[in-house]
Structures are given as C-alpha cells and as structure tokens.
Amino acid sequence: MSSDDQGILWEVFIQVKAGRAYKHVGSLHAYDKEMAMKSARDLYTRRNEGNGIWIVKSEDIVSSEAIDGEAFFDPSNDKVYRHPTFYKIPDGVKHI
Amino acid sequence: MENERKLEEFQQKIDANIKIEPKDWMPEKYRQTLIRQISQHAHSEIIGMQPEGNWLTRAPSLRAKKILMAKIQDEAGHGLYLYCAAETLGVKREQFLQWLHEGKAKYSSVFNYPTLTWADMGAVGWLVDGAAIVNQVSLQGTSYGPYSRAMVKICMEESFHQRQGFEIMVQLAKGTEEQKQMAQDALNRWWWPSIMMFGPHDSESAHSNQSLKWKIKRESNDELRQRYINKTIEQGQHLGLTFPDPNLKFNEETKNYDYSPIDWDEFWNVVKGNGPGNKLRINHHIKAHEDGKWVREAAKAYSKKINLSKKIA
C-alpha cells in the first residue's frame, strides 16, 4: 500500500433544527478538526440539513457493541415496574 | 458447530428484517460480498464524475453550468458516503483506492462510454441516473445498516439528477431540427448501456441467489431492469423521440414492456476493460490521486504543526 494516507476517520453528528438531538449521519476523513468541520459541512449539509454539526474522532467513540452484546443490557430486563403500564389504576381516573 | 448456530441466528435476524451493524457477527462471505458491492458502488459514483466533468467548461449557459457542478459535487458526496459504509467492514480507504487503481475493483461499465455532445448530459441524467435510482431505491432495504443508511441519503439527493437530465432532453427535443437530432442520437447511444447497468440476467448472475437470501439485494437484476424499462418508456413518450429497439411493445398479459435480447458480448467486453473509456477513466483517476498527493502531505504537516504549537503553549 502507498505511504500516503487519507487522514483520520471522524464521525459526524447533525442537529437538524434548534432544540433537536444531534444524530449520527456518517463519517469522513480529514487531517485536523478544522478540515473535518469544513468537510462535514460540504459533505452532509449541502441542502440545509443542519443547524449544528458535531465531529468526533471515530477512535474516541466507546461502543457497547464492543463490550459484550446483549448481556450488557440484562439489568434492565427484569424491572417491569419502570414502565407505566405496570401499575393498575381504577377505571375513570383521567390524565394519569 | 458454533458457527452453524451463529449462521442460523444470523439468518433469523435477516428474515426478521433486523439490520446488521458493523460489530455484529456476520458470515465471512456476507462481509466479502458487501465489501465488493459497496466499494464497486462507491467507485462508480467517483468515476461517474468524469464523463460529466467533460462538459463542465462547455455547458451552454451559466444556469446549466451551475446545475452540472452541483450534480458532480453530489456524485463526489455519494462516493464518500459509500466509501465510509464500506470502511465499516474493516477495509481502509487507501486499500479501496489501491484495488481500483490495480484493476482489482470494478465500477459500473456504463461510465466507460464517452459523452460526445451536450445531449449526453441529458441522456446520462435521465437514463443512467434513472437506472441507478431504480437500483438504489430497492437497496434502501438492504440488510446491512450503514449501506442502507447511505442509500436513503443518496436517494433523497438523486432525484434532482434525473429531473435535470430529463429537462435537457425536453429542451433539445422541442428545439431546432438539429437539436432534436442530437437528443435522438444521445438516446440511441445510451439506451442499451443503461439497460445493461442492471447486470446479467438472473439465470446468469453469479452472486444473485445468496445475495437475495441475505437481503443484500432485495430484488433481482431482471425485476429491477423491467421496472426501469416500464417507467422510462412512458417518460420517453413525452419527448417524441424513438427508442432504439423495434421490439419494444407493451405486453397486455404481463403488463410489462417486452424488449429485444441484450447484446451481452458488448456488455462483457466493456466489463473486461475493452470499452472505449476504461483506460482513460482509470488513468485519469490515478493522475488526479497522484496530483493531490502534495495537498494531503501539506494538510498532514499542518495538522502536526498545530498539535505541536498547542503542546508548547
């Protein structure tokens, strides 16, 4: 493989409108933050898709997928009382 | 034994339409098929910029030039979305480029045909992008998450490509006799290559069955091709041009348009690298890549410098 590379891999998150959560849209290659930000703008917001952009180095993302898959979420499986449907409310009680 | 169980669970997920994500277990052949297909798709977007770039400086108006520039920029973007999706399978970007330059990776053969007149910008947008859209709409439902998400984004952007192409065809078809002739000539040259974009017939397609079972592809080559033909012929009737196939006929029984047999010798000849533009396209890509080397080096040196100055301060 040739010695020249394509730079660091970054993940891009876009906020569609003020007040909304930032959402992952994809990734890109760039050599530094400034270049990554400009490339993210050109690559992911050519049609006003974004109000804000976050970029993070891919290697800095910690993912649960890499830990131990489904077993990782076991603690939430047996706590049905965390859901509103667990509770019995007499008929006729409203707005609850 | 362990692998058999995993394979069974994998197929169950696929059957239940649960998307596969990069770190999920997947059969090696699933991974390899995706690496081949997604990178081929990415290369097609990037190489596809060349036949259109050919007309950028000769666009007939400033409006046409701005549109063409925006379209080419979109193609670059689509290539990048797809390279990113392909990279999640564990192959680096540099490797994909190397495979392309060495001729180990393919791209859509349709881009090996030359764009001879301005009408070709119309025919490429209408027919080549039109065929690509039929394929890509179907691929939005592919089982691999990153590929599916890239397809959704591409489809949202791509419909302007086909419409701008059709607009060029309308302008020429309603223009002077010479312009109409130019549009007809472009349709004559691009119709068959666009039909061949869907690949070999189902009975001849090497990878089809397994890909359908794993939902990498959602519909077969022939199904997609037929859908493209049906809708394109109806669009073409508004242009007053003639499709270069005397056997195109609506079949009342199947509700599809029948068409002549495809010249597969021509198709395989172009796939194998003997098309009019194969060498030109790859050589140009290699040259652009090498010419850009100093830019990558400078950007890298600059990033080192700013990191260093931060440490000192």
Short mmCIF file of C-alpha atoms in Angstrom, two decimals:
data_model
loop_
_atom_site.label_atom_id
_atom_site.label_comp_id
_atom_site.label_asym_id
_atom_site.label_seq_id
_atom_site.Cartn_x
_atom_site.Cartn_y
_atom_site.Cartn_z
CA MET A 1 0.00 0.00 0.00
CA SER A 2 1.22 3.50 -0.76
CA SER A 3 2.62 5.50 2.11
CA ASP A 4 0.25 8.42 1.81
CA ASP A 5 -2.96 8.16 3.78
CA GLN A 6 -6.38 9.75 3.78
CA GLY A 7 -6.19 11.27 7.26
CA ILE A 8 -8.05 10.46 10.45
CA LEU A 9 -11.56 8.95 10.42
CA TRP A 10 -14.19 11.21 12.06
CA GLU A 11 -17.85 10.58 12.87
CA VAL A 12 -20.32 13.34 12.05
CA PHE A 13 -23.45 14.27 14.02
CA ILE A 14 -26.01 16.78 12.76
CA GLN A 15 -28.66 18.77 14.58
CA VAL A 16 -31.46 19.27 12.07
CA LYS A 17 -33.23 22.09 13.95
CA ALA A 18 -32.56 24.04 17.14
CA GLY A 19 -33.82 22.03 20.09
CA ARG A 20 -33.46 18.63 18.45
CA ALA A 21 -30.91 16.00 19.41
CA TYR A 22 -27.75 15.57 17.40
CA LYS A 23 -27.94 12.50 15.22
CA HIS A 24 -25.20 10.43 13.59
CA VAL A 25 -25.16 10.87 9.80
CA GLY A 26 -21.92 9.24 8.70
CA SER A 27 -18.19 9.67 8.72
CA LEU A 28 -15.37 11.31 6.78
CA HIS A 29 -11.60 11.56 6.54
CA ALA A 30 -9.69 14.72 7.45
CA TYR A 31 -6.31 15.64 8.87
CA ASP A 32 -7.43 18.08 11.57
CA LYS A 33 -10.54 19.46 13.30
CA GLU A 34 -10.91 22.50 11.10
CA MET A 35 -10.70 20.49 7.91
CA ALA A 36 -13.08 17.90 9.35
CA MET A 37 -15.63 20.60 10.15
CA LYS A 38 -15.47 22.17 6.69
CA SER A 39 -15.68 18.78 5.00
CA ALA A 40 -18.64 17.81 7.20
CA ARG A 41 -20.43 20.96 6.10
CA ASP A 42 -19.74 20.29 2.41
CA LEU A 43 -20.50 16.59 2.63
CA TYR A 44 -23.51 16.39 4.92
CA THR A 45 -25.29 19.75 4.75
CA ARG A 46 -25.44 20.68 1.06
CA ARG A 47 -29.22 21.17 1.30
CA ASN A 48 -29.67 22.92 4.64
CA GLU A 49 -29.93 19.61 6.51
CA GLY A 50 -28.17 21.03 9.52
CA ASN A 51 -28.33 23.72 12.13
CA GLY A 52 -25.33 22.38 14.01
CA ILE A 53 -22.52 19.88 13.48
CA TRP A 54 -20.53 17.79 15.97
CA ILE A 55 -17.49 15.84 14.88
CA VAL A 56 -15.69 13.21 16.94
CA LYS A 57 -12.69 11.08 16.12
CA SER A 58 -14.00 7.57 15.45
CA GLU A 59 -11.37 6.03 17.69
CA ASP A 60 -12.66 8.10 20.63
CA ILE A 61 -16.14 6.62 20.48
CA VAL A 62 -16.82 3.93 23.07
CA SER A 63 -19.43 1.49 21.82
CA SER A 64 -21.48 -1.02 23.81
CA GLU A 65 -21.36 -3.34 20.80
CA ALA A 66 -17.71 -3.92 21.56
CA ILE A 67 -18.32 -4.88 25.22
CA ASP A 68 -20.49 -7.96 25.43
CA GLY A 69 -23.53 -7.51 23.27
CA GLU A 70 -26.97 -8.37 24.59
CA ALA A 71 -25.90 -9.45 28.07
CA PHE A 72 -24.83 -5.89 28.73
CA PHE A 73 -28.46 -4.79 28.79
CA ASP A 74 -29.67 -7.61 31.06
CA PRO A 75 -30.05 -5.40 34.18
CA SER A 76 -32.99 -3.56 32.59
CA ASN A 77 -34.87 -6.71 31.58
CA ASP A 78 -36.35 -7.68 34.95
CA LYS A 79 -37.58 -4.27 36.08
CA VAL A 80 -41.03 -4.09 34.60
CA TYR A 81 -42.06 -1.66 37.34
CA ARG A 82 -40.11 1.02 35.46
CA HIS A 83 -42.87 1.13 32.87
CA PRO A 84 -46.16 2.99 33.39
CA THR A 85 -48.19 0.01 32.16
CA PHE A 86 -47.08 -1.97 35.24
CA TYR A 87 -49.47 -0.02 37.51
CA LYS A 88 -53.19 -0.67 37.87
CA ILE A 89 -55.28 2.49 38.00
CA PRO A 90 -59.03 2.34 38.71
CA ASP A 91 -61.35 2.96 35.75
CA GLY A 92 -62.43 6.56 35.36
CA VAL A 93 -59.23 8.14 36.67
CA LYS A 94 -58.08 10.56 33.98
CA HIS A 95 -54.91 12.35 32.87
CA ILE A 96 -52.55 9.96 34.62
CA MET B 1 -20.99 -26.34 15.37
CA GLU B 2 -20.62 -22.90 16.95
CA ASN B 3 -20.54 -21.35 13.50
CA GLU B 4 -23.63 -23.23 12.38
CA ARG B 5 -25.58 -21.87 15.31
CA LYS B 6 -24.37 -18.36 14.59
CA LEU B 7 -25.25 -18.70 10.95
CA GLU B 8 -28.75 -19.79 11.87
CA GLU B 9 -29.21 -16.86 14.24
CA PHE B 10 -27.86 -14.55 11.58
CA GLN B 11 -30.39 -15.80 9.02
CA GLN B 12 -33.18 -15.40 11.58
CA LYS B 13 -32.22 -11.76 12.07
CA ILE B 14 -32.18 -11.22 8.32
CA ASP B 15 -35.58 -12.90 7.95
CA ALA B 16 -36.99 -10.67 10.69
CA ASN B 17 -35.65 -7.59 8.82
CA ILE B 18 -33.26 -6.67 11.63
CA LYS B 19 -30.36 -4.70 10.18
CA ILE B 20 -26.83 -5.97 10.61
CA GLU B 21 -24.42 -3.47 12.16
CA PRO B 22 -20.61 -3.32 11.78
CA LYS B 23 -19.70 -5.07 15.02
CA ASP B 24 -22.37 -7.79 14.79
CA TRP B 25 -21.31 -11.30 13.87
CA MET B 26 -21.64 -11.95 10.13
CA PRO B 27 -20.59 -14.78 7.81
CA GLU B 28 -17.29 -14.07 6.08
CA LYS B 29 -18.95 -14.38 2.70
CA TYR B 30 -21.55 -11.76 3.66
CA ARG B 31 -18.72 -9.40 4.61
CA GLN B 32 -16.79 -10.07 1.40
CA THR B 33 -19.85 -9.63 -0.79
CA LEU B 34 -20.60 -6.30 0.84
CA ILE B 35 -17.00 -5.13 0.56
CA ARG B 36 -17.09 -5.91 -3.15
CA GLN B 37 -20.54 -4.46 -3.82
CA ILE B 38 -20.33 -1.26 -1.74
CA SER B 39 -16.85 -0.34 -2.95
CA GLN B 40 -17.87 -1.02 -6.54
CA HIS B 41 -20.82 1.27 -5.98
CA ALA B 42 -18.56 3.95 -4.44
CA HIS B 43 -16.07 3.74 -7.32
CA SER B 44 -18.96 4.12 -9.78
CA GLU B 45 -20.03 7.38 -8.18
CA ILE B 46 -16.49 8.74 -8.32
CA ILE B 47 -15.63 7.54 -11.84
CA GLY B 48 -19.07 8.77 -12.94
CA MET B 49 -17.89 12.32 -12.31
CA GLN B 50 -15.54 12.10 -15.29
CA PRO B 51 -17.94 11.85 -18.25
CA GLU B 52 -19.89 14.77 -16.77
CA GLY B 53 -16.82 16.82 -15.92
CA ASN B 54 -16.06 16.62 -19.63
CA TRP B 55 -18.90 19.13 -20.29
CA LEU B 56 -18.42 21.46 -17.35
CA THR B 57 -16.46 24.11 -19.24
CA ARG B 58 -18.72 23.86 -22.28
CA ALA B 59 -22.15 23.97 -20.66
CA PRO B 60 -24.43 26.11 -22.85
CA SER B 61 -25.46 28.58 -20.10
CA LEU B 62 -24.43 29.70 -16.65
CA ARG B 63 -27.58 28.05 -15.28
CA ALA B 64 -26.67 24.73 -16.90
CA LYS B 65 -23.12 25.01 -15.63
CA LYS B 66 -24.18 25.65 -12.03
CA ILE B 67 -26.56 22.70 -12.13
CA LEU B 68 -23.93 20.39 -13.60
CA MET B 69 -21.42 21.48 -10.98
CA ALA B 70 -23.91 20.78 -8.18
CA LYS B 71 -24.64 17.36 -9.64
CA ILE B 72 -20.98 16.42 -9.90
CA GLN B 73 -20.45 17.60 -6.33
CA ASP B 74 -23.32 15.33 -5.26
CA GLU B 75 -21.68 12.36 -7.01
CA ALA B 76 -18.48 13.01 -5.05
CA GLY B 77 -20.56 13.12 -1.87
CA HIS B 78 -22.30 9.86 -2.75
CA GLY B 79 -18.96 8.20 -3.37
CA LEU B 80 -17.77 9.34 0.04
CA TYR B 81 -20.91 8.12 1.88
CA LEU B 82 -20.37 4.74 0.27
CA TYR B 83 -16.64 4.52 0.99
CA CYS B 84 -17.46 5.25 4.63
CA ALA B 85 -20.09 2.49 4.67
CA ALA B 86 -17.59 0.08 3.08
CA GLU B 87 -14.88 1.01 5.59
CA THR B 88 -17.08 -0.14 8.48
CA LEU B 89 -16.41 -3.68 7.20
CA GLY B 90 -12.76 -3.39 8.17
CA VAL B 91 -11.03 -2.28 4.97
CA LYS B 92 -9.21 1.04 4.85
CA ARG B 93 -9.92 3.78 2.31
CA GLU B 94 -6.39 3.59 0.93
CA GLN B 95 -6.91 -0.09 0.20
CA PHE B 96 -10.08 0.56 -1.81
CA LEU B 97 -8.26 3.12 -3.93
CA GLN B 98 -5.37 0.76 -4.48
CA TRP B 99 -7.71 -2.02 -5.65
CA LEU B 100 -9.35 0.40 -8.06
CA HIS B 101 -6.01 1.53 -9.49
CA GLU B 102 -4.78 -2.03 -9.86
CA GLY B 103 -7.94 -3.03 -11.70
CA LYS B 104 -8.97 -5.46 -8.95
CA ALA B 105 -12.11 -3.49 -8.12
CA LYS B 106 -14.72 -2.72 -10.73
CA TYR B 107 -17.09 0.17 -11.28
CA SER B 108 -20.22 0.42 -13.39
CA SER B 109 -19.27 -0.18 -17.04
CA VAL B 110 -21.65 2.49 -18.22
CA PHE B 111 -19.09 5.16 -17.32
CA ASN B 112 -16.69 3.79 -19.88
CA TYR B 113 -18.75 5.27 -22.69
CA PRO B 114 -17.82 8.75 -23.90
CA THR B 115 -20.07 11.81 -23.60
CA LEU B 116 -19.90 13.21 -27.13
CA THR B 117 -22.44 16.04 -27.15
CA TRP B 118 -24.33 18.22 -24.68
CA ALA B 119 -27.36 15.98 -25.22
CA ASP B 120 -25.38 13.24 -23.47
CA MET B 121 -25.68 15.28 -20.26
CA GLY B 122 -29.42 14.96 -20.69
CA ALA B 123 -29.34 11.26 -21.53
CA VAL B 124 -26.94 10.43 -18.70
CA GLY B 125 -29.11 12.23 -16.15
CA TRP B 126 -32.36 10.80 -17.44
CA LEU B 127 -31.26 7.24 -18.27
CA VAL B 128 -28.11 6.43 -16.31
CA ASP B 129 -29.24 8.20 -13.14
CA GLY B 130 -32.74 6.90 -13.75
CA ALA B 131 -31.48 3.32 -13.80
CA ALA B 132 -29.28 3.97 -10.78
CA ILE B 133 -32.27 5.32 -8.85
CA VAL B 134 -34.36 2.19 -9.50
CA ASN B 135 -31.50 0.11 -8.13
CA GLN B 136 -30.82 2.42 -5.19
CA VAL B 137 -34.43 2.75 -4.09
CA SER B 138 -34.51 -1.02 -3.83
CA LEU B 139 -31.19 -1.07 -1.93
CA GLN B 140 -32.57 1.21 0.78
CA GLY B 141 -33.94 -2.02 2.18
CA THR B 142 -30.58 -3.82 2.16
CA SER B 143 -29.78 -5.76 5.33
CA TYR B 144 -26.50 -4.00 6.17
CA GLY B 145 -27.25 -0.90 8.28
CA PRO B 146 -24.52 1.50 7.08
CA TYR B 147 -25.20 0.64 3.41
CA SER B 148 -28.93 1.10 3.87
CA ARG B 149 -28.48 4.48 5.55
CA ALA B 150 -26.15 5.68 2.79
CA MET B 151 -28.75 4.61 0.21
CA VAL B 152 -31.53 6.55 1.94
CA LYS B 153 -29.45 9.71 1.86
CA ILE B 154 -28.37 9.18 -1.74
CA CYS B 155 -31.94 8.57 -2.92
CA MET B 156 -33.08 11.81 -1.35
CA GLU B 157 -30.46 13.71 -3.32
CA GLU B 158 -30.55 11.78 -6.55
CA SER B 159 -33.99 12.66 -7.87
CA PHE B 160 -32.84 16.13 -8.91
CA HIS B 161 -30.21 14.44 -11.08
CA GLN B 162 -32.75 12.60 -13.14
CA ARG B 163 -35.07 15.58 -13.44
CA GLN B 164 -32.33 17.91 -14.64
CA GLY B 165 -31.36 15.33 -17.26
CA PHE B 166 -34.92 15.00 -18.46
CA GLU B 167 -35.22 18.79 -18.66
CA ILE B 168 -32.22 18.91 -21.01
CA MET B 169 -33.84 16.21 -23.17
CA VAL B 170 -37.11 18.17 -23.29
CA GLN B 171 -35.32 21.38 -24.28
CA LEU B 172 -33.46 19.66 -27.10
CA ALA B 173 -36.38 17.53 -28.28
CA LYS B 174 -38.54 20.65 -28.55
CA GLY B 175 -35.75 22.71 -30.15
CA THR B 176 -34.46 23.03 -33.71
CA GLU B 177 -34.26 20.03 -36.03
CA GLU B 178 -30.54 19.77 -35.28
CA GLN B 179 -31.11 19.81 -31.53
CA LYS B 180 -33.79 17.15 -31.82
CA GLN B 181 -31.38 15.04 -33.85
CA MET B 182 -28.77 15.46 -31.13
CA ALA B 183 -31.21 14.27 -28.47
CA GLN B 184 -32.20 11.27 -30.59
CA ASP B 185 -28.55 10.36 -31.13
CA ALA B 186 -27.88 10.51 -27.37
CA LEU B 187 -30.90 8.29 -26.67
CA ASN B 188 -29.68 5.82 -29.31
CA ARG B 189 -26.25 5.55 -27.69
CA TRP B 190 -27.30 5.47 -24.01
CA TRP B 191 -30.41 3.30 -24.04
CA TRP B 192 -28.72 -0.11 -24.21
CA PRO B 193 -25.84 0.71 -21.85
CA SER B 194 -28.40 1.94 -19.29
CA ILE B 195 -30.34 -1.34 -19.54
CA MET B 196 -27.13 -3.30 -19.05
CA MET B 197 -26.43 -1.42 -15.81
CA PHE B 198 -28.66 -3.93 -14.01
CA GLY B 199 -26.15 -6.67 -14.77
CA PRO B 200 -26.60 -10.14 -16.28
CA HIS B 201 -29.93 -11.94 -16.45
CA ASP B 202 -30.95 -13.70 -13.22
CA SER B 203 -30.17 -17.07 -14.77
CA GLU B 204 -26.57 -15.94 -15.45
CA SER B 205 -25.87 -13.90 -12.35
CA ALA B 206 -23.12 -15.41 -10.24
CA HIS B 207 -23.93 -13.80 -6.89
CA SER B 208 -27.67 -13.26 -7.03
CA ASN B 209 -29.22 -16.09 -5.02
CA GLN B 210 -27.12 -15.82 -1.90
CA SER B 211 -27.39 -12.03 -2.01
CA LEU B 212 -31.18 -12.23 -2.12
CA LYS B 213 -31.24 -14.75 0.73
CA TRP B 214 -29.10 -12.45 2.88
CA LYS B 215 -31.12 -9.45 1.68
CA ILE B 216 -28.01 -7.66 0.46
CA LYS B 217 -30.07 -7.26 -2.69
CA ARG B 218 -33.83 -7.06 -2.32
CA GLU B 219 -34.86 -7.64 -5.93
CA SER B 220 -33.27 -9.47 -8.82
CA ASN B 221 -31.49 -7.86 -11.78
CA ASP B 222 -34.31 -8.69 -14.18
CA GLU B 223 -37.05 -7.37 -11.89
CA LEU B 224 -35.25 -4.06 -11.46
CA ARG B 225 -34.45 -3.83 -15.18
CA GLN B 226 -38.08 -4.38 -16.11
CA ARG B 227 -39.25 -1.69 -13.70
CA TYR B 228 -36.76 0.76 -15.20
CA ILE B 229 -37.82 -0.04 -18.76
CA ASN B 230 -41.52 0.32 -17.99
CA LYS B 231 -41.25 3.71 -16.40
CA THR B 232 -38.65 5.10 -18.80
CA ILE B 233 -40.61 4.25 -21.93
CA GLU B 234 -43.59 6.11 -20.57
CA GLN B 235 -41.40 9.13 -19.79
CA GLY B 236 -39.87 8.95 -23.26
CA GLN B 237 -43.29 9.21 -24.91
CA HIS B 238 -43.39 12.86 -23.79
CA LEU B 239 -40.24 13.62 -25.76
CA GLY B 240 -41.38 12.48 -29.19
CA LEU B 241 -38.13 10.55 -29.65
CA THR B 242 -37.80 6.91 -30.69
CA PHE B 243 -36.18 4.23 -28.51
CA PRO B 244 -33.57 2.25 -30.46
CA ASP B 245 -35.40 -1.07 -30.13
CA PRO B 246 -38.03 -2.10 -32.73
CA ASN B 247 -39.37 -4.81 -30.42
CA LEU B 248 -40.42 -2.58 -27.51
CA LYS B 249 -44.07 -3.41 -27.03
CA PHE B 250 -46.47 -3.34 -24.11
CA ASN B 251 -47.45 -6.87 -23.24
CA GLU B 252 -51.09 -6.94 -22.08
CA GLU B 253 -50.58 -10.27 -20.39
CA THR B 254 -47.56 -9.46 -18.25
CA LYS B 255 -48.31 -5.69 -18.03
CA ASN B 256 -44.65 -5.12 -18.89
CA TYR B 257 -42.83 -3.84 -21.94
CA ASP B 258 -41.15 -6.58 -23.96
CA TYR B 259 -37.72 -5.78 -25.37
CA SER B 260 -35.13 -7.25 -27.73
CA PRO B 261 -32.42 -9.60 -26.50
CA ILE B 262 -29.48 -7.79 -24.92
CA ASP B 263 -26.08 -7.87 -26.63
CA TRP B 264 -24.13 -9.46 -23.78
CA ASP B 265 -20.93 -9.77 -25.80
CA GLU B 266 -20.79 -5.99 -25.81
CA PHE B 267 -21.51 -5.92 -22.06
CA TRP B 268 -18.77 -8.40 -21.11
CA ASN B 269 -16.32 -6.76 -23.46
CA VAL B 270 -16.75 -3.46 -21.62
CA VAL B 271 -16.72 -5.12 -18.17
CA LYS B 272 -13.43 -6.83 -19.05
CA GLY B 273 -11.86 -3.47 -19.77
CA ASN B 274 -12.12 -3.21 -23.54
CA GLY B 275 -14.68 -0.40 -23.57
CA PRO B 276 -13.93 2.91 -25.22
CA GLY B 277 -13.06 4.66 -21.98
CA ASN B 278 -11.73 2.07 -19.49
CA LYS B 279 -8.06 3.04 -19.64
CA LEU B 280 -8.86 6.72 -19.85
CA ARG B 281 -11.03 6.66 -16.72
CA ILE B 282 -8.56 4.77 -14.53
CA ASN B 283 -5.53 6.69 -15.76
CA HIS B 284 -7.31 9.94 -15.05
CA HIS B 285 -8.21 8.77 -11.54
CA ILE B 286 -4.62 7.73 -10.83
CA LYS B 287 -3.32 11.05 -12.12
CA ALA B 288 -5.79 13.07 -10.03
CA HIS B 289 -4.86 11.00 -6.99
CA GLU B 290 -1.13 11.49 -7.55
CA ASP B 291 -1.52 15.18 -8.32
CA GLY B 292 -3.32 15.56 -5.00
CA LYS B 293 -0.53 13.95 -3.04
CA TRP B 294 1.18 17.22 -2.09
CA VAL B 295 -2.15 18.53 -0.76
CA ARG B 296 -2.54 15.52 1.54
CA GLU B 297 1.06 15.86 2.68
CA ALA B 298 0.67 19.57 3.35
CA ALA B 299 -2.58 19.02 5.28
CA LYS B 300 -0.91 16.34 7.35
CA ALA B 301 2.14 18.50 8.08
CA TYR B 302 -0.16 21.38 9.05
CA SER B 303 -2.14 19.20 11.47
CA LYS B 304 1.13 18.11 13.11
CA LYS B 305 2.23 21.71 13.40
CA ILE B 306 -0.96 22.92 15.10
CA ASN B 307 -0.86 19.98 17.51
CA LEU B 308 2.72 20.80 18.37
CA SER B 309 2.13 24.52 18.92
CA LYS B 310 -0.76 23.66 21.28
CA LYS B 311 1.54 21.48 23.36
CA ILE B 312 4.14 24.25 23.65
CA ALA B 313 1.55 26.87 24.62
#
